[in-house]
mmCIF file with all atom_site columns, N, CA and C in Angstrom:
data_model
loop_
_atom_site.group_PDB
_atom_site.id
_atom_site.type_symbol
_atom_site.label_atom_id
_atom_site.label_alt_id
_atom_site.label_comp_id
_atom_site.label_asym_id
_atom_site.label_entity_id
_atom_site.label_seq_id
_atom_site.pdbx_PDB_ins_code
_atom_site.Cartn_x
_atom_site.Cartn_y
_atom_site.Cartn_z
_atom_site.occupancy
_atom_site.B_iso_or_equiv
_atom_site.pdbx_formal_charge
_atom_site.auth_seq_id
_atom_site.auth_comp_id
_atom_site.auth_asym_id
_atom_site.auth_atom_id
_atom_site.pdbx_PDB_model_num
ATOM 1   N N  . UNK A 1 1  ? -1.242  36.694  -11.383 1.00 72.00 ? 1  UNK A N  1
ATOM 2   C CA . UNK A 1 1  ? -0.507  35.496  -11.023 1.00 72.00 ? 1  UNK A CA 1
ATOM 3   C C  . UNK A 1 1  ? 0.550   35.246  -12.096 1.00 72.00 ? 1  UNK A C  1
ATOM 4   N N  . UNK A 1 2  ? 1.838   35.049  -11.965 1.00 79.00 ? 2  UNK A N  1
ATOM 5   C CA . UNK A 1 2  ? 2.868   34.633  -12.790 1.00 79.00 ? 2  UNK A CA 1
ATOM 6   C C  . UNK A 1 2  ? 2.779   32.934  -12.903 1.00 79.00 ? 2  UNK A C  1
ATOM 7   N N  . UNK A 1 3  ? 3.189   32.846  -14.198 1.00 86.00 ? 3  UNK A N  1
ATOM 8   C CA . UNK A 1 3  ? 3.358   31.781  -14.688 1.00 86.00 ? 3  UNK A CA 1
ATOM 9   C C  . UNK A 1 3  ? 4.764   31.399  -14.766 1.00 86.00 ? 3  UNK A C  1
ATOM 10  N N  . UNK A 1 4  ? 5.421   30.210  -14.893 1.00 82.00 ? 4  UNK A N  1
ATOM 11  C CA . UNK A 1 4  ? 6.769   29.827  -14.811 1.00 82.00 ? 4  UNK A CA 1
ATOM 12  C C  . UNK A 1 4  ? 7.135   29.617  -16.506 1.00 82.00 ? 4  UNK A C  1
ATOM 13  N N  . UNK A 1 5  ? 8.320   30.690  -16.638 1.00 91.00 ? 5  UNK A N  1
ATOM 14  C CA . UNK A 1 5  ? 8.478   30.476  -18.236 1.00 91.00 ? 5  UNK A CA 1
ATOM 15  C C  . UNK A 1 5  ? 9.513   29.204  -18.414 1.00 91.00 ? 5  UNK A C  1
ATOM 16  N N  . UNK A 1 6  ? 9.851   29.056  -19.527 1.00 92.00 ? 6  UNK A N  1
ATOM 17  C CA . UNK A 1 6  ? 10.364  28.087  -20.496 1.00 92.00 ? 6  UNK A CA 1
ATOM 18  C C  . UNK A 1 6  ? 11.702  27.454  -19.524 1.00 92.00 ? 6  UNK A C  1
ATOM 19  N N  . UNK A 1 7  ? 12.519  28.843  -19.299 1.00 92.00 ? 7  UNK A N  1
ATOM 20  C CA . UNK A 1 7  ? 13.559  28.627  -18.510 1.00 92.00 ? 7  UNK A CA 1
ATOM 21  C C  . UNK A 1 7  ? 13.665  28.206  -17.246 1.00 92.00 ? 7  UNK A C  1
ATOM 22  N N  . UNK A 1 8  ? 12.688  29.015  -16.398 1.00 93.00 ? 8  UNK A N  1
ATOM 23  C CA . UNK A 1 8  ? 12.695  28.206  -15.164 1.00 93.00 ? 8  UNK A CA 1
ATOM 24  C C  . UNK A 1 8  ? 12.004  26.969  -14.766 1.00 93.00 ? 8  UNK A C  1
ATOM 25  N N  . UNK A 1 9  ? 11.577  26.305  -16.059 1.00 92.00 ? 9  UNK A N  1
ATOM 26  C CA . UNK A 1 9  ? 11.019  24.801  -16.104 1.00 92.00 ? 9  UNK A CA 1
ATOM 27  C C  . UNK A 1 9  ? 12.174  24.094  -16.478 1.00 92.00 ? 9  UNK A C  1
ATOM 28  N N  . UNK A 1 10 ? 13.043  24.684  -17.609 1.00 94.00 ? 10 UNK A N  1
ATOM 29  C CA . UNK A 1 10 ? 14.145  23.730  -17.626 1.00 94.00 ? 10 UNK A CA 1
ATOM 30  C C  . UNK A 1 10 ? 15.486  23.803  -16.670 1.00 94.00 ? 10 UNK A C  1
ATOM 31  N N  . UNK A 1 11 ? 15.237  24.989  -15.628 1.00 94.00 ? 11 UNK A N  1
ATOM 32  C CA . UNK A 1 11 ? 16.122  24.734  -14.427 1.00 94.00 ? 11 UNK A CA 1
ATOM 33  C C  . UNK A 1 11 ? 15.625  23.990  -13.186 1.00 94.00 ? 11 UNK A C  1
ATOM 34  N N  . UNK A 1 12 ? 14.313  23.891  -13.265 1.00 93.00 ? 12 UNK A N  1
ATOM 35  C CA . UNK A 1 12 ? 14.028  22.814  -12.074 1.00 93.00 ? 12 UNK A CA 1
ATOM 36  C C  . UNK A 1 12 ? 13.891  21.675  -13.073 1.00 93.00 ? 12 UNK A C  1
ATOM 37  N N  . UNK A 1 13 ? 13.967  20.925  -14.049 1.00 90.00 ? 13 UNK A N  1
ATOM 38  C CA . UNK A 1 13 ? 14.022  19.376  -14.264 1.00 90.00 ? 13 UNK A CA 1
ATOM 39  C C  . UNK A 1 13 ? 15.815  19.167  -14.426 1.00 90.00 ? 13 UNK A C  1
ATOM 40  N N  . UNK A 1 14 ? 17.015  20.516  -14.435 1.00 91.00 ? 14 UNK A N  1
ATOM 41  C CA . UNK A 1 14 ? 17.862  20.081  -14.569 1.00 91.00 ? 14 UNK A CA 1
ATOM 42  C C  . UNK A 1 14 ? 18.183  19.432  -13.156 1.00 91.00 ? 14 UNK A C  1
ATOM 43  N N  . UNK A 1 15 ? 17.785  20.793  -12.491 1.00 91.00 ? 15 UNK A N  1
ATOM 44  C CA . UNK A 1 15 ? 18.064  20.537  -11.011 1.00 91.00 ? 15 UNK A CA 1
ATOM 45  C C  . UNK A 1 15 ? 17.998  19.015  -10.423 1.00 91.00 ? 15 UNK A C  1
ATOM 46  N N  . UNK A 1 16 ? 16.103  18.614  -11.067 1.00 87.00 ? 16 UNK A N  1
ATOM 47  C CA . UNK A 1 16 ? 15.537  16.684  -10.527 1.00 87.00 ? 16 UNK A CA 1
ATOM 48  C C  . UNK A 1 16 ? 17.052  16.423  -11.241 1.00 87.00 ? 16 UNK A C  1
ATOM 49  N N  . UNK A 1 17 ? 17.454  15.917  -12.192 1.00 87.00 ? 17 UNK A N  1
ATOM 50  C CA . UNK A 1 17 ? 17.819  15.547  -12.661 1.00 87.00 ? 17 UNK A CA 1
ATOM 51  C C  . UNK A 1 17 ? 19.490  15.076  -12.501 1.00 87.00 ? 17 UNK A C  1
ATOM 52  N N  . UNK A 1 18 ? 19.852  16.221  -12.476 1.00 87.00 ? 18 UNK A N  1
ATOM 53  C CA . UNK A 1 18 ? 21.111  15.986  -11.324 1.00 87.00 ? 18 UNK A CA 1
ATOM 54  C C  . UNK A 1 18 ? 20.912  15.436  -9.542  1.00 87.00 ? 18 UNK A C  1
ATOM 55  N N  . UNK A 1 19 ? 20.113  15.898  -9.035  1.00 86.00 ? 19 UNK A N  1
ATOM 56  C CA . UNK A 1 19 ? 19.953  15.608  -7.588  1.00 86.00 ? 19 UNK A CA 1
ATOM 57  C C  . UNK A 1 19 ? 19.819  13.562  -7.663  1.00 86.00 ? 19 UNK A C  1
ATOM 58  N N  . UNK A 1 20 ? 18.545  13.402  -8.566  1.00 83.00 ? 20 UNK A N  1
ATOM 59  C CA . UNK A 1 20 ? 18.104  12.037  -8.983  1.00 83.00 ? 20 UNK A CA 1
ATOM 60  C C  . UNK A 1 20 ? 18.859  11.059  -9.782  1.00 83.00 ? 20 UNK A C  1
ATOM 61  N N  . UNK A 1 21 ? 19.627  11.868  -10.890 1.00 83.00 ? 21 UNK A N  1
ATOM 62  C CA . UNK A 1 21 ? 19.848  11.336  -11.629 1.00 83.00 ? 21 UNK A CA 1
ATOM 63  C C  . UNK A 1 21 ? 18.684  10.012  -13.047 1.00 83.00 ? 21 UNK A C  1
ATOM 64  N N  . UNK A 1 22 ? 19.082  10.022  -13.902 1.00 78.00 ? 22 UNK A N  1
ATOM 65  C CA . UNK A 1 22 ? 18.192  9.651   -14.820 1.00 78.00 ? 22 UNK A CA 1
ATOM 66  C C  . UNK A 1 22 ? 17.758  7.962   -14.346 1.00 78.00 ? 22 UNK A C  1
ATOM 67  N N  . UNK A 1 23 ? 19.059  7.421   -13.449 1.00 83.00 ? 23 UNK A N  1
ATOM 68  C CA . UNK A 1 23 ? 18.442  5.837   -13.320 1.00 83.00 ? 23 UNK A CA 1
ATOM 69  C C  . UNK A 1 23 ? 17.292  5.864   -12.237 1.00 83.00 ? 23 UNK A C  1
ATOM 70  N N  . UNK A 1 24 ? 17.472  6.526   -11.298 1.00 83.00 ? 24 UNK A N  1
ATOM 71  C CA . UNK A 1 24 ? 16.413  6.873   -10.295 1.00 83.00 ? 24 UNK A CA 1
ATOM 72  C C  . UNK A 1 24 ? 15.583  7.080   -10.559 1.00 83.00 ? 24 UNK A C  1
ATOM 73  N N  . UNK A 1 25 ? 15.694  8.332   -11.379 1.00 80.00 ? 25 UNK A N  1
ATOM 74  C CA . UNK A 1 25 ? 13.823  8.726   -11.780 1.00 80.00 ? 25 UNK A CA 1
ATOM 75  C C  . UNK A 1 25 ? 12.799  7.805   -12.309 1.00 80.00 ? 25 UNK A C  1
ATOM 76  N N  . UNK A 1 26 ? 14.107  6.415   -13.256 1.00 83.00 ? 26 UNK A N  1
ATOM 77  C CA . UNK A 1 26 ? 12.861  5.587   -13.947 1.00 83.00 ? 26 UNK A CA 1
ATOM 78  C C  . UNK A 1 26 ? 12.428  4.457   -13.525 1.00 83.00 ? 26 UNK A C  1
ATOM 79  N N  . UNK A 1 27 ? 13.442  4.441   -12.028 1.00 87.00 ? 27 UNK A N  1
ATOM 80  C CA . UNK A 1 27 ? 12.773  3.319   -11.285 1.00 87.00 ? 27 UNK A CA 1
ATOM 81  C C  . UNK A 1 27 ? 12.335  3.695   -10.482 1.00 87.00 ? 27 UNK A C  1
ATOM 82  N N  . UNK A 1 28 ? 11.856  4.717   -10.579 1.00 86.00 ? 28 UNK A N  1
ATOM 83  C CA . UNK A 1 28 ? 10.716  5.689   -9.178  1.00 86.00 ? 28 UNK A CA 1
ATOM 84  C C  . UNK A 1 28 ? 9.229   5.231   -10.200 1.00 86.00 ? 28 UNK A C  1
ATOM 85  N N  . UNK A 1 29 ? 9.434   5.914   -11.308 1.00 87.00 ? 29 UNK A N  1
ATOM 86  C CA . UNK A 1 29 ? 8.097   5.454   -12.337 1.00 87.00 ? 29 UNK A CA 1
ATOM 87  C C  . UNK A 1 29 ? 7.754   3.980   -12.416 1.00 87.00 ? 29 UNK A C  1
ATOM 88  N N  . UNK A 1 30 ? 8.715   3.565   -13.010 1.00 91.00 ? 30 UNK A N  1
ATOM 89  C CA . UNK A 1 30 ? 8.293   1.661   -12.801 1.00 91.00 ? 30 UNK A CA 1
ATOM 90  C C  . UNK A 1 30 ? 7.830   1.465   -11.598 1.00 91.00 ? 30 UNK A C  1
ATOM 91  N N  . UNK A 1 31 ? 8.058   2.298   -10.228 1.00 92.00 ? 31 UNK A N  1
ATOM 92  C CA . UNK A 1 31 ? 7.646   1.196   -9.102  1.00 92.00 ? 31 UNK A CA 1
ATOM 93  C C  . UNK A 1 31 ? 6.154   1.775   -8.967  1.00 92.00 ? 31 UNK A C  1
ATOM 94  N N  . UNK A 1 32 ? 6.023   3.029   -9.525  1.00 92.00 ? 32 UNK A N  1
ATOM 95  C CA . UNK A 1 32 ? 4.603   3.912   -9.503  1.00 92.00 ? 32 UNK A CA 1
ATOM 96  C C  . UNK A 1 32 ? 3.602   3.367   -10.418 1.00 92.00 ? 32 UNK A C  1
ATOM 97  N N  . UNK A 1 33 ? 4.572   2.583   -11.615 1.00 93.00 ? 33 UNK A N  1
ATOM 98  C CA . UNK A 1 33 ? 3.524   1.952   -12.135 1.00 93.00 ? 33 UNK A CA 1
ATOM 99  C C  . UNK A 1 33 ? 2.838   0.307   -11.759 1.00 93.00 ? 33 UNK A C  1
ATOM 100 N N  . UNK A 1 34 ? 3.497   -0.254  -11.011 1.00 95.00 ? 34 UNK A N  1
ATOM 101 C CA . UNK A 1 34 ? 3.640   -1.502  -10.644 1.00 95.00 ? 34 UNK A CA 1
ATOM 102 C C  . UNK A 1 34 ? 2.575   -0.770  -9.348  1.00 95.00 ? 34 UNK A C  1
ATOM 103 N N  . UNK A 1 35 ? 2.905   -0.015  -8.593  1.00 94.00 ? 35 UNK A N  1
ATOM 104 C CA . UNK A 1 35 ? 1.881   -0.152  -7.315  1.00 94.00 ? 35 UNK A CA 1
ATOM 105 C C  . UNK A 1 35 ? 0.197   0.458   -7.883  1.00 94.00 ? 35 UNK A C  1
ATOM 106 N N  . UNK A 1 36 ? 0.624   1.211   -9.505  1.00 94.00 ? 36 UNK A N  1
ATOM 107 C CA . UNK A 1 36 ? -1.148  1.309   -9.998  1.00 94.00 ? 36 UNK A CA 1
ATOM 108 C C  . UNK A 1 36 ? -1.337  0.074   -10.285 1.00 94.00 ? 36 UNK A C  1
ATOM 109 N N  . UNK A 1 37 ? -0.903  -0.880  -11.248 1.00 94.00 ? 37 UNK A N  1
ATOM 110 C CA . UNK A 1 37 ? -1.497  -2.209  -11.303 1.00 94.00 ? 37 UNK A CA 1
ATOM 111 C C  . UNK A 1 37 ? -1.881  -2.875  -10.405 1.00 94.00 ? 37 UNK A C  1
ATOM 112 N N  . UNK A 1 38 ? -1.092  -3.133  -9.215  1.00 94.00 ? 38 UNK A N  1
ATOM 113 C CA . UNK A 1 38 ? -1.394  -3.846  -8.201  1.00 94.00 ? 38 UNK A CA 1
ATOM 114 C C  . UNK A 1 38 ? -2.434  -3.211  -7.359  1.00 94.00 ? 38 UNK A C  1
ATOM 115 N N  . UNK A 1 39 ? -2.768  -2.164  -7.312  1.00 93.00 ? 39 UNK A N  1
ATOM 116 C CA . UNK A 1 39 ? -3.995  -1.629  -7.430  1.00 93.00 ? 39 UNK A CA 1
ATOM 117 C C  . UNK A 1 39 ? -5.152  -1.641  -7.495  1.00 93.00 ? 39 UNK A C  1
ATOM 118 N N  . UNK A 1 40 ? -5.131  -1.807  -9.066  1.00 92.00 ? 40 UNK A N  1
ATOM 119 C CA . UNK A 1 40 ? -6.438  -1.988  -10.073 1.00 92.00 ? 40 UNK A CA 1
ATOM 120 C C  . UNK A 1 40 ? -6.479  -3.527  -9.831  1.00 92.00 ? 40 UNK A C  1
ATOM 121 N N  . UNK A 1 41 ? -5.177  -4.345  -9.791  1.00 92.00 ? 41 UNK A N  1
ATOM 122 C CA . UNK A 1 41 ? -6.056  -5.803  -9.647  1.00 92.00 ? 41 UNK A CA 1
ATOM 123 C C  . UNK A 1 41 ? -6.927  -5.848  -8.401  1.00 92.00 ? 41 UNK A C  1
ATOM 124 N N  . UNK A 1 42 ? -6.278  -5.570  -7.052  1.00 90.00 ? 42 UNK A N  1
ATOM 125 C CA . UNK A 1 42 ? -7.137  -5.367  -5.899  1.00 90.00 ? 42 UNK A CA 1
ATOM 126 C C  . UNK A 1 42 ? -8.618  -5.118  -5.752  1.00 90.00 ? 42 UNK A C  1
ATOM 127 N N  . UNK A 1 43 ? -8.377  -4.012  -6.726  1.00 88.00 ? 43 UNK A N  1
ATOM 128 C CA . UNK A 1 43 ? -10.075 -3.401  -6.741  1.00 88.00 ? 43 UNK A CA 1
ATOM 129 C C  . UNK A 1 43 ? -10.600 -4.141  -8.060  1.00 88.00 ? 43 UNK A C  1
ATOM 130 N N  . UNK A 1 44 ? -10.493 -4.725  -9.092  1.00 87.00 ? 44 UNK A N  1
ATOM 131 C CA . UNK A 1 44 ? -10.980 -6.180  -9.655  1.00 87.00 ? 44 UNK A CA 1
ATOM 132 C C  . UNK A 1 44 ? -11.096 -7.376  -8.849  1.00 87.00 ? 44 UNK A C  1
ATOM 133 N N  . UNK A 1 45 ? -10.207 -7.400  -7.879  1.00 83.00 ? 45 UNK A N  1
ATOM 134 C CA . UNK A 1 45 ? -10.276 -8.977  -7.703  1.00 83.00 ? 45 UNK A CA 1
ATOM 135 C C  . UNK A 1 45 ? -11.662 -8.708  -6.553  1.00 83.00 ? 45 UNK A C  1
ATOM 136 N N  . UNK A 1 46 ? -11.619 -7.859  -5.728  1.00 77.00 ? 46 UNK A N  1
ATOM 137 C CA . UNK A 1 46 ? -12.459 -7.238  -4.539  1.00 77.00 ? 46 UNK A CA 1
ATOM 138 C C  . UNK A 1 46 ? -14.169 -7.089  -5.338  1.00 77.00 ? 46 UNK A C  1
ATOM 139 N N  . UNK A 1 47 ? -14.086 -6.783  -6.503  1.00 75.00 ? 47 UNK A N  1
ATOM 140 C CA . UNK A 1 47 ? -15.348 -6.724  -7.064  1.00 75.00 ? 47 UNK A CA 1
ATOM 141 C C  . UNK A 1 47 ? -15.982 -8.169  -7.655  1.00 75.00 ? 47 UNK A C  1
ATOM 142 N N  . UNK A 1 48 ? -14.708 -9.000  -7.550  1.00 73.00 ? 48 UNK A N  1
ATOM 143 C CA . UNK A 1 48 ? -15.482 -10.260 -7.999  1.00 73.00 ? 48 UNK A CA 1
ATOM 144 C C  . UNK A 1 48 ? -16.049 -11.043 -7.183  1.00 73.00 ? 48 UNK A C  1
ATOM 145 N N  . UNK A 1 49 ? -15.122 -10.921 -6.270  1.00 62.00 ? 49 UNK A N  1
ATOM 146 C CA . UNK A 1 49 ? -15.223 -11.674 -4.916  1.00 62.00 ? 49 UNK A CA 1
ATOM 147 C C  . UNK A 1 49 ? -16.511 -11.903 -4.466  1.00 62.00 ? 49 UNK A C  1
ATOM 148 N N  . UNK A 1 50 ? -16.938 -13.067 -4.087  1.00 62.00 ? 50 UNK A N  1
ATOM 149 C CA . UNK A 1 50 ? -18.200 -12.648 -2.673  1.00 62.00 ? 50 UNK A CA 1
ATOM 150 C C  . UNK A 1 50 ? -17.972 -12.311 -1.977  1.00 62.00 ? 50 UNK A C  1
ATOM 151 N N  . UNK A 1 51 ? -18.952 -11.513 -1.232  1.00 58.00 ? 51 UNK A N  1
ATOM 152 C CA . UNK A 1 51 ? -18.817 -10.738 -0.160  1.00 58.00 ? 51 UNK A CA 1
ATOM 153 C C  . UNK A 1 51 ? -18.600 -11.786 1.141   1.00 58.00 ? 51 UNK A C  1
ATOM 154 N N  . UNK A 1 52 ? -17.802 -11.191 2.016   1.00 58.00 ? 52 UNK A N  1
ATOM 155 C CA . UNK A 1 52 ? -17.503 -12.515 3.095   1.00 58.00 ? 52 UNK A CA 1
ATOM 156 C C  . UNK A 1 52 ? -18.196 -12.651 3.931   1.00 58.00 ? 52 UNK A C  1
ATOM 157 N N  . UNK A 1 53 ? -19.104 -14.095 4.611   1.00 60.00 ? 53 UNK A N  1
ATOM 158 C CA . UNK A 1 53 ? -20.176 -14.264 5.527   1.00 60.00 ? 53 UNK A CA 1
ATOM 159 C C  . UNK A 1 53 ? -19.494 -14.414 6.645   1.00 60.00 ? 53 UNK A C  1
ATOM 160 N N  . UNK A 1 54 ? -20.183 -14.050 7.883   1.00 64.00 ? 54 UNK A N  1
ATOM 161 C CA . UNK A 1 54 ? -19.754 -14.134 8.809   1.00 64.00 ? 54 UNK A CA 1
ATOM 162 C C  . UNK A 1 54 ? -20.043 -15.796 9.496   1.00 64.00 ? 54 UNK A C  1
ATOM 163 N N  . UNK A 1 55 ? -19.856 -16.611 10.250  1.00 59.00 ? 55 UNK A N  1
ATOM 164 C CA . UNK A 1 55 ? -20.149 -17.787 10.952  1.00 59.00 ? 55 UNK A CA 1
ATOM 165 C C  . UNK A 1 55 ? -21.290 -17.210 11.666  1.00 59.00 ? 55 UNK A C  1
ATOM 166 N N  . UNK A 1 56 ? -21.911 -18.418 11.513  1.00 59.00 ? 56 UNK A N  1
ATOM 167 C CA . UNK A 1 56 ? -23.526 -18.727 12.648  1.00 59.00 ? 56 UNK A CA 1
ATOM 168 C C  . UNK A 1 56 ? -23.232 -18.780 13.859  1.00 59.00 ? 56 UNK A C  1
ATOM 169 N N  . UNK A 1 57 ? -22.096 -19.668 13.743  1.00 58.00 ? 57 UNK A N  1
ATOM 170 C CA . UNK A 1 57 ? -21.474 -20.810 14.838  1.00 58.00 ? 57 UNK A CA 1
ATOM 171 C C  . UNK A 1 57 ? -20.348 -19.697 16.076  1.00 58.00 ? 57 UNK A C  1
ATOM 172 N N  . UNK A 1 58 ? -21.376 -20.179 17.496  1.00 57.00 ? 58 UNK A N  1
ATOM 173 C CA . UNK A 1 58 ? -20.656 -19.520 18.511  1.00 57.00 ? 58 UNK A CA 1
ATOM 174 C C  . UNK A 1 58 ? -19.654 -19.703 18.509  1.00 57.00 ? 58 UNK A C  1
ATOM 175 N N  . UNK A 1 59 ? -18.383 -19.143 18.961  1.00 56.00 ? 59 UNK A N  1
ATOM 176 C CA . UNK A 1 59 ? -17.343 -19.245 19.678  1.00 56.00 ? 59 UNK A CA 1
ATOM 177 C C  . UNK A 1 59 ? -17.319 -20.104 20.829  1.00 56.00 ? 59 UNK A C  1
ATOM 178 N N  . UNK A 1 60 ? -16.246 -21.049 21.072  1.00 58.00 ? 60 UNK A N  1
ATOM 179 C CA . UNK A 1 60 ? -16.518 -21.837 22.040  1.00 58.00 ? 60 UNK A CA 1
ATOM 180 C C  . UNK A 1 60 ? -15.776 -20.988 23.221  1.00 58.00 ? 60 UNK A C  1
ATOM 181 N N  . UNK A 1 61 ? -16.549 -21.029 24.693  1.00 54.00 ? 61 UNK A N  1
ATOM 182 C CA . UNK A 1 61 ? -16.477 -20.904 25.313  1.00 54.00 ? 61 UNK A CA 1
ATOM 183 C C  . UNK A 1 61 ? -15.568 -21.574 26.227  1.00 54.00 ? 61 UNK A C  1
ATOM 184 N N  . UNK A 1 62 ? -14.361 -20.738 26.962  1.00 54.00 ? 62 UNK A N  1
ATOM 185 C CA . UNK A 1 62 ? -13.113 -21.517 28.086  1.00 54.00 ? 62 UNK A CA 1
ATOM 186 C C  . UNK A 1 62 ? -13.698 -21.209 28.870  1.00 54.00 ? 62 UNK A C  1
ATOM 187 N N  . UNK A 1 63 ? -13.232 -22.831 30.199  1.00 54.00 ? 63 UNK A N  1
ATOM 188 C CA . UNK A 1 63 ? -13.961 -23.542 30.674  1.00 54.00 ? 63 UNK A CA 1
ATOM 189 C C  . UNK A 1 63 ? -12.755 -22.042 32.306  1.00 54.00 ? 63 UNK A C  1
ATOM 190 N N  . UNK A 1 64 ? -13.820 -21.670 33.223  1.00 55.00 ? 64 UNK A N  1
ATOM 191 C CA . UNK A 1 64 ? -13.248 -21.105 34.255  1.00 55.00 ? 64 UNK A CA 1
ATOM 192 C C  . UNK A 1 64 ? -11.826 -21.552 35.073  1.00 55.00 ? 64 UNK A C  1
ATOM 193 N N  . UNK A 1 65 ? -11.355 -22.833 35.021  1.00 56.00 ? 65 UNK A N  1
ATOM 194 C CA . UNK A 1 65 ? -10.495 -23.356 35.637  1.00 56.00 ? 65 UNK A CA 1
ATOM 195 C C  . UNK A 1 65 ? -9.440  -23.674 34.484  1.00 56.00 ? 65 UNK A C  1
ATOM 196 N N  . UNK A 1 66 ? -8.296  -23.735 34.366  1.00 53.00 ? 66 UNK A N  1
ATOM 197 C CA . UNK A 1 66 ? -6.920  -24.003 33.743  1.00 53.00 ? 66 UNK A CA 1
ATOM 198 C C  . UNK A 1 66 ? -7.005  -25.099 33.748  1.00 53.00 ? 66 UNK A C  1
ATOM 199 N N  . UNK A 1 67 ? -5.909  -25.499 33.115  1.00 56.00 ? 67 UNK A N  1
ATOM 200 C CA . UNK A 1 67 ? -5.393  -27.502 33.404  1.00 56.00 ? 67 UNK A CA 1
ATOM 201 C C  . UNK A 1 67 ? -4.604  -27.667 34.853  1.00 56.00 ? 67 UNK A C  1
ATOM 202 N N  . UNK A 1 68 ? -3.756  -26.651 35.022  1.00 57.00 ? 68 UNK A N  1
ATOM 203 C CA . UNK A 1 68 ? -2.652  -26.388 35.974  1.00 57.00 ? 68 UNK A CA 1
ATOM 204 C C  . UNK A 1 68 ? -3.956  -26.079 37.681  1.00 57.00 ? 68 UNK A C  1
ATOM 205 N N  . UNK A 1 69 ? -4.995  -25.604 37.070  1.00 55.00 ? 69 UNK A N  1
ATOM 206 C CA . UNK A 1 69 ? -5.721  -25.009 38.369  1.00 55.00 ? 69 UNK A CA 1
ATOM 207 C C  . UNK A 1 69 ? -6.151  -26.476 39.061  1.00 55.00 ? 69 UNK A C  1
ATOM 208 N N  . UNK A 1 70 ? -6.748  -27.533 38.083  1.00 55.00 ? 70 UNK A N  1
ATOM 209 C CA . UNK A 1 70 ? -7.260  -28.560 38.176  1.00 55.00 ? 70 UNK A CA 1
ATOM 210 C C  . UNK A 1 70 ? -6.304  -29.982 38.854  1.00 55.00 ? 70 UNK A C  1
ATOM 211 N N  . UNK A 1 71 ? -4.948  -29.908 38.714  1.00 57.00 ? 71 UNK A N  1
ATOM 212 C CA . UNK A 1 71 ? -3.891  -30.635 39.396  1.00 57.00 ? 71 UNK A CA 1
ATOM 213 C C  . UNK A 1 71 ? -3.736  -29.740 41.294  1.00 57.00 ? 71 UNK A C  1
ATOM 214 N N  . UNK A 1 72 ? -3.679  -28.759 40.979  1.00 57.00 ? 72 UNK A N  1
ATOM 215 C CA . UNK A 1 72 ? -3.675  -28.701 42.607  1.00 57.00 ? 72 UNK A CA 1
ATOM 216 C C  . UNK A 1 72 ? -4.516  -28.272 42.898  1.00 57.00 ? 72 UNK A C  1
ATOM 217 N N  . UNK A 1 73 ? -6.102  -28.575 42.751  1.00 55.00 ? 73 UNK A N  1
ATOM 218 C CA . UNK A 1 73 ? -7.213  -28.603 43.424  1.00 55.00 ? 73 UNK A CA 1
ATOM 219 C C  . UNK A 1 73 ? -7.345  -29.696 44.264  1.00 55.00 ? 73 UNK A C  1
ATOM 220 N N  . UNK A 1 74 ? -6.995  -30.911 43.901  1.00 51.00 ? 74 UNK A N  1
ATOM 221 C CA . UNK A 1 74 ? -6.964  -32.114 45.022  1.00 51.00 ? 74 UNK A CA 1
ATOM 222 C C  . UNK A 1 74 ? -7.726  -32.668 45.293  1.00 51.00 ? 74 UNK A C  1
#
């Protein structure tokens, strides 16, 4: 298996580099780092949390007839 020497590592970051340019790349990282934080708080805040109960309490039940059915029934 070949390994990639010295040179053809520094022709593919010239390559990112021009294609991206240097302001791009570091607001590609900032936003990569902002979506790990927001992240890790998720899965902190999710571990503190109680777990969510469900209601006892039925759902109320609609009644077979409309409001509109009930005016021209007569």
């Amino acid at each position: 298996m070949m390994q990639p020497s010295i040179w053809q590592i520094l022709i593919v970051a010239a390559l990112v580099l021009i294609l991206f340019g240097r302001g791009r790349i570091s607001e590609m990282m900032g936003d990569v780092g902002k979506g790990i934080k927001s992240f890790k708080k998720g899965i902190t805040e999710e571990d503190q949390s109680p777990s969510p109960t469900i209601d006892s309490k039925p759902a109320e039940v609609a009644s077979d007839k409309s409001p509109t059915q009930d005016k021209t029934a007569g």
